Short mmCIF file of C-alpha atoms in Angstrom, two decimals:
data_model
loop_
_atom_site.label_atom_id
_atom_site.label_comp_id
_atom_site.label_asym_id
_atom_site.label_seq_id
_atom_site.Cartn_x
_atom_site.Cartn_y
_atom_site.Cartn_z
CA UNK A 30 0.13 -0.33 -0.07
CA UNK A 31 2.68 2.43 0.80
CA UNK A 32 4.21 1.90 -2.62
CA UNK A 33 0.96 2.78 -4.20
CA UNK A 34 0.76 5.89 -2.14
CA UNK A 35 4.04 7.08 -2.74
CA UNK A 36 3.56 6.56 -6.64
CA UNK A 37 0.37 8.27 -7.04
CA UNK A 38 0.70 10.87 -4.62
CA UNK A 39 4.01 12.10 -6.37
CA UNK A 40 2.88 11.64 -9.85
CA UNK A 41 0.41 14.39 -8.66
CA UNK A 42 2.14 16.62 -6.94
CA UNK A 43 5.22 16.49 -9.69
CA UNK A 44 2.53 17.38 -12.70
CA UNK A 45 1.74 20.58 -10.47
CA UNK A 46 5.66 21.15 -9.29
CA UNK A 47 6.42 21.11 -12.89
CA UNK A 48 4.23 24.06 -13.48
CA UNK A 49 4.42 25.90 -9.93
CA UNK A 50 8.31 26.40 -8.92
CA UNK A 51 6.99 28.01 -5.65
CA UNK A 52 6.30 24.72 -4.20
CA UNK A 53 6.07 24.87 -0.21
CA UNK A 54 8.03 22.29 2.07
CA UNK A 55 4.03 21.33 3.37
CA UNK A 56 3.15 20.40 -0.20
CA UNK A 57 6.31 18.24 -1.30
CA UNK A 58 5.38 16.42 1.86
CA UNK A 59 1.93 15.81 1.05
CA UNK A 60 3.39 13.96 -1.91
CA UNK A 61 4.46 11.13 0.27
CA UNK A 62 7.70 11.00 -1.63
CA UNK A 63 10.15 14.71 -1.98
CA UNK A 64 12.84 12.56 -3.74
CA UNK A 65 10.30 11.23 -6.37
CA UNK A 66 9.21 14.65 -6.84
CA UNK A 67 12.47 16.11 -7.36
CA UNK A 68 13.71 13.69 -9.89
CA UNK A 69 10.98 14.19 -11.91
CA UNK A 70 11.13 17.99 -12.19
CA UNK A 71 14.38 17.04 -14.58
CA UNK A 72 12.19 15.14 -16.78
CA UNK A 73 9.21 17.77 -16.75
CA UNK A 74 7.22 18.84 -20.33
CA UNK A 75 4.85 21.06 -21.21
CA UNK A 76 1.15 19.36 -20.42
CA UNK A 77 -0.35 18.37 -23.78
CA UNK A 78 -3.62 20.47 -24.02
CA UNK A 79 -5.32 17.53 -25.83
CA UNK A 80 -5.10 13.70 -25.79
CA UNK A 81 -7.12 13.19 -29.02
CA UNK A 82 -7.92 15.27 -32.40
CA UNK A 83 -7.36 18.72 -32.31
CA UNK A 84 -6.58 18.92 -28.66
CA UNK A 85 -10.10 17.24 -27.36
CA UNK A 86 -10.62 15.12 -24.19
CA UNK A 87 -13.44 12.67 -24.68
CA UNK A 88 -15.16 10.83 -21.90
CA UNK A 89 -15.50 7.49 -23.12
CA UNK A 90 -19.06 6.40 -21.65
CA UNK A 91 -20.95 9.24 -23.07
CA UNK A 92 -19.76 9.97 -26.25
CA UNK A 93 -18.92 14.17 -25.15
CA UNK A 94 -15.72 15.62 -25.24
CA UNK A 95 -14.39 18.80 -23.53
CA UNK A 96 -11.49 21.06 -25.16
CA UNK A 97 -9.00 20.74 -22.81
CA UNK A 98 -7.66 23.65 -21.10
CA UNK A 99 -4.22 25.63 -22.03
CA UNK A 100 -1.58 24.74 -20.07
CA UNK A 101 -1.92 27.65 -18.09
CA UNK A 102 -5.08 29.90 -17.76
CA UNK A 103 -4.75 33.43 -17.26
CA UNK A 104 -5.58 34.45 -13.84
CA UNK A 105 -6.28 38.32 -14.25
CA UNK A 106 -9.74 38.99 -12.72
CA UNK A 107 -10.47 35.37 -11.68
CA UNK A 108 -11.01 34.60 -7.84
CA UNK A 109 -8.34 32.82 -7.16
CA UNK A 110 -9.68 31.57 -3.36
CA UNK A 111 -12.84 30.37 -4.87
CA UNK A 112 -11.31 28.84 -7.80
CA UNK A 113 -8.66 27.06 -5.52
CA UNK A 114 -10.85 25.60 -3.15
CA UNK A 115 -13.07 24.48 -5.98
CA UNK A 116 -10.21 22.56 -8.04
CA UNK A 117 -8.61 21.33 -4.68
CA UNK A 118 -11.42 19.64 -3.41
CA UNK A 119 -12.89 18.55 -6.51
CA UNK A 120 -9.41 16.69 -7.57
CA UNK A 121 -9.04 15.44 -4.10
CA UNK A 122 -12.86 14.07 -4.35
CA UNK A 123 -12.08 12.18 -7.57
CA UNK A 124 -8.77 10.86 -6.65
CA UNK A 125 -10.44 9.20 -2.99
CA UNK A 126 -13.69 7.96 -5.86
CA UNK A 127 -10.42 6.25 -7.56
CA UNK A 128 -9.38 4.88 -4.56
CA UNK A 129 -13.12 3.81 -3.24
CA UNK A 130 -13.54 1.94 -6.94
CA UNK A 131 -10.20 0.14 -6.46
CA UNK A 132 -11.16 -1.44 -3.45
CA UNK A 133 -14.61 -2.54 -4.49
CA UNK A 134 -12.69 -4.44 -7.66
CA UNK A 135 -10.41 -5.90 -5.17
CA UNK A 136 -13.36 -7.92 -3.53
CA UNK A 137 -16.29 -7.64 -6.47
CA UNK A 138 -13.97 -7.58 -9.41
CA UNK A 139 -14.94 -11.04 -10.67
CA UNK A 140 -18.32 -11.03 -9.54
CA UNK A 141 -21.23 -10.29 -11.34
CA UNK A 142 -21.09 -6.67 -10.89
CA UNK A 143 -17.79 -6.30 -11.52
CA UNK A 144 -18.10 -4.48 -15.45
CA UNK A 145 -20.47 -2.23 -13.86
CA UNK A 146 -17.91 -0.99 -11.16
CA UNK A 147 -15.22 -1.08 -13.77
CA UNK A 148 -17.45 0.85 -16.02
CA UNK A 149 -17.68 3.58 -13.30
CA UNK A 150 -14.25 3.61 -12.07
CA UNK A 151 -13.23 4.20 -15.60
CA UNK A 152 -15.15 7.54 -15.62
CA UNK A 153 -13.75 8.41 -12.62
CA UNK A 154 -10.11 7.58 -13.52
CA UNK A 155 -11.11 10.45 -16.89
CA UNK A 156 -12.55 12.72 -13.94
CA UNK A 157 -9.36 12.80 -11.98
CA UNK A 158 -7.67 13.50 -15.08
CA UNK A 159 -9.06 16.30 -16.29
CA UNK A 160 -8.79 17.75 -12.23
CA UNK A 161 -5.13 17.01 -12.26
CA UNK A 162 -4.49 19.17 -15.82
CA UNK A 163 -6.76 22.12 -14.07
CA UNK A 164 -4.58 21.87 -11.66
CA UNK A 165 -1.52 23.02 -13.29
CA UNK A 166 -3.77 25.37 -15.26
CA UNK A 167 -5.00 27.43 -12.70
CA UNK A 168 -1.70 26.79 -10.22
CA UNK A 169 -3.51 25.12 -7.34
CA UNK A 170 -1.46 22.83 -5.21
CA UNK A 171 -3.47 19.45 -4.12
CA UNK A 172 -4.64 18.93 -0.47
CA UNK A 173 -1.69 17.47 1.60
CA UNK A 174 -4.19 14.72 2.88
CA UNK A 175 -4.19 12.81 -0.38
CA UNK A 176 -2.15 10.25 0.86
CA UNK A 177 -4.86 9.93 3.79
CA UNK A 178 -7.55 9.76 1.14
CA UNK A 179 -5.58 7.12 -0.65
CA UNK A 180 -6.01 4.81 2.19
CA UNK A 181 -8.95 5.71 3.51
CA UNK A 182 -10.84 5.40 0.06
CA UNK A 183 -9.64 2.05 -0.58
CA UNK A 184 -10.67 0.69 2.69
CA UNK A 185 -14.32 2.49 2.44
CA UNK A 186 -14.41 0.59 -1.01
CA UNK A 187 -13.57 -2.81 0.36
CA UNK A 188 -15.23 -2.48 3.38
CA UNK A 189 -18.00 -2.20 1.59
CA UNK A 190 -17.92 -4.50 -0.88
CA UNK A 191 -17.26 -7.38 1.67
CA UNK A 192 -20.98 -6.24 3.15
CA UNK A 193 -21.81 -8.00 -0.82
CA UNK A 194 -22.80 -6.27 -3.76
CA UNK A 195 -25.40 -4.75 -1.85
CA UNK A 196 -23.39 -3.27 0.39
CA UNK A 197 -21.01 -1.72 -2.71
CA UNK A 198 -23.86 -0.20 -4.04
CA UNK A 199 -24.96 1.26 -0.81
CA UNK A 200 -21.32 2.76 -0.94
CA UNK A 201 -21.90 4.01 -4.16
CA UNK A 202 -25.01 6.04 -3.67
CA UNK A 203 -23.80 7.62 -0.94
CA UNK A 204 -20.57 8.88 -2.40
CA UNK A 205 -21.97 9.64 -5.52
CA UNK A 206 -25.39 11.65 -4.21
CA UNK A 207 -22.93 13.95 -1.85
CA UNK A 208 -20.39 14.44 -4.81
CA UNK A 209 -23.35 15.42 -7.02
CA UNK A 210 -24.99 18.15 -4.56
CA UNK A 211 -21.39 19.28 -3.58
CA UNK A 212 -21.05 19.88 -7.70
CA UNK A 213 -24.33 21.31 -7.55
CA UNK A 214 -22.89 23.89 -4.98
CA UNK A 215 -20.22 25.06 -6.77
CA UNK A 216 -22.29 25.64 -9.89
CA UNK A 217 -24.05 28.12 -7.72
CA UNK A 218 -21.21 29.67 -6.45
CA UNK A 219 -19.48 30.12 -10.25
CA UNK A 220 -22.92 31.18 -11.50
CA UNK A 221 -22.89 34.15 -8.97
CA UNK A 222 -19.40 34.57 -9.57
CA UNK A 223 -19.66 35.16 -12.98
CA UNK A 224 -20.93 32.37 -15.85
CA UNK A 225 -19.19 33.63 -18.66
CA UNK A 226 -15.80 33.93 -16.86
CA UNK A 227 -15.84 30.52 -15.60
CA UNK A 228 -17.94 28.83 -18.59
CA UNK A 229 -15.39 26.17 -19.34
CA UNK A 230 -15.14 25.40 -15.33
CA UNK A 231 -19.23 25.54 -15.36
CA UNK A 232 -18.86 22.93 -18.37
CA UNK A 233 -16.66 20.38 -16.81
CA UNK A 234 -18.57 20.63 -13.11
CA UNK A 235 -22.09 20.34 -15.13
CA UNK A 236 -20.77 17.06 -16.79
CA UNK A 237 -19.29 15.22 -14.02
CA UNK A 238 -22.20 16.43 -11.86
CA UNK A 239 -24.11 14.18 -14.54
CA UNK A 240 -22.01 11.64 -14.42
CA UNK A 241 -22.02 10.76 -10.63
CA UNK A 242 -25.79 11.18 -10.91
CA UNK A 243 -25.82 8.01 -12.95
CA UNK A 244 -23.56 6.53 -10.95
CA UNK A 245 -26.30 6.80 -7.91
CA UNK A 246 -28.82 5.85 -10.49
CA UNK A 247 -26.67 2.59 -11.17
CA UNK A 248 -26.59 2.01 -7.67
CA UNK A 249 -30.04 2.08 -6.81
CA UNK A 250 -30.83 -0.06 -9.88
CA UNK A 251 -28.61 -2.81 -8.26
CA UNK A 252 -30.48 -2.80 -5.42
CA UNK A 253 -28.25 -0.44 -2.92
CA UNK A 254 -31.47 -0.06 -0.76
CA UNK A 255 -31.66 -3.55 0.14
CA UNK A 256 -28.05 -3.40 1.96
CA UNK A 257 -27.87 -4.57 5.52
CA UNK A 258 -28.29 -1.30 7.46
CA UNK A 259 -29.04 0.66 4.60
CA UNK A 260 -30.12 4.16 6.38
CA UNK A 261 -27.34 3.83 8.87
CA UNK A 262 -24.64 3.32 6.45
CA UNK A 263 -25.44 5.94 4.22
CA UNK A 264 -25.56 8.43 6.49
CA UNK A 265 -22.15 7.41 8.09
CA UNK A 266 -20.76 7.26 4.64
CA UNK A 267 -22.01 10.94 4.13
CA UNK A 268 -21.29 12.54 7.18
CA UNK A 269 -17.55 10.99 6.01
CA UNK A 270 -17.88 12.96 2.99
CA UNK A 271 -18.84 16.13 4.37
CA UNK A 272 -15.67 15.76 6.35
CA UNK A 273 -13.68 15.01 3.92
CA UNK A 274 -14.96 18.11 1.51
CA UNK A 275 -14.60 20.48 4.25
CA UNK A 276 -10.94 19.41 4.95
CA UNK A 277 -9.19 19.18 1.65
CA UNK A 278 -11.00 23.04 0.62
CA UNK A 279 -8.90 24.30 3.38
CA UNK A 280 -5.48 21.79 3.56
#
């Protein structure tokens, strides 16, 4: 587990370090391995604006595409504290979601719901990739809690899956409902700020909000509400999500 934490955290931090030379000691520590990040600096390349034709970045499941932002976005006139909090917490949320699905796949990967979990996980991987790029574009540092979310997310995913398929789906419903509600709050914030100025970011968040709602509905369709102690489990997970959101926005 320690190797997984070090490699992924170092990759995320290195991506940010390449465009943010003013890195603090605390931020490097969050990566879990300052040495790996330091060595990677020598190999950094400019972030490409697209993985597909004409710089477009596509989500495989929905057939929709988003044009990637340029490596650097002009920060002139934007509310930097608000944008920092939004991108930091969303990156942390998608990172945690990836770890949850990884934990579920470790337990249920060969079961009948394995392909369904894999499909949702693949979308979360694309979400995380996009927020990695946005962090560089807007010069936002990741939360120092990434190593903790790495472990906590995997434990939550695997633990819920040990309750069975219904337990895993109950976890999905609880988490995705929390995330979609959180995205809605961010959409309202950006609309109140300036919908035209934050048009691209709004497009990303709205699309990802819709994906999370789809995951929620998939969980309901696969008997999440029939899981043991569903109401208690859902409430506990969502309280954890609220705490994670609060902390990741701030540190």
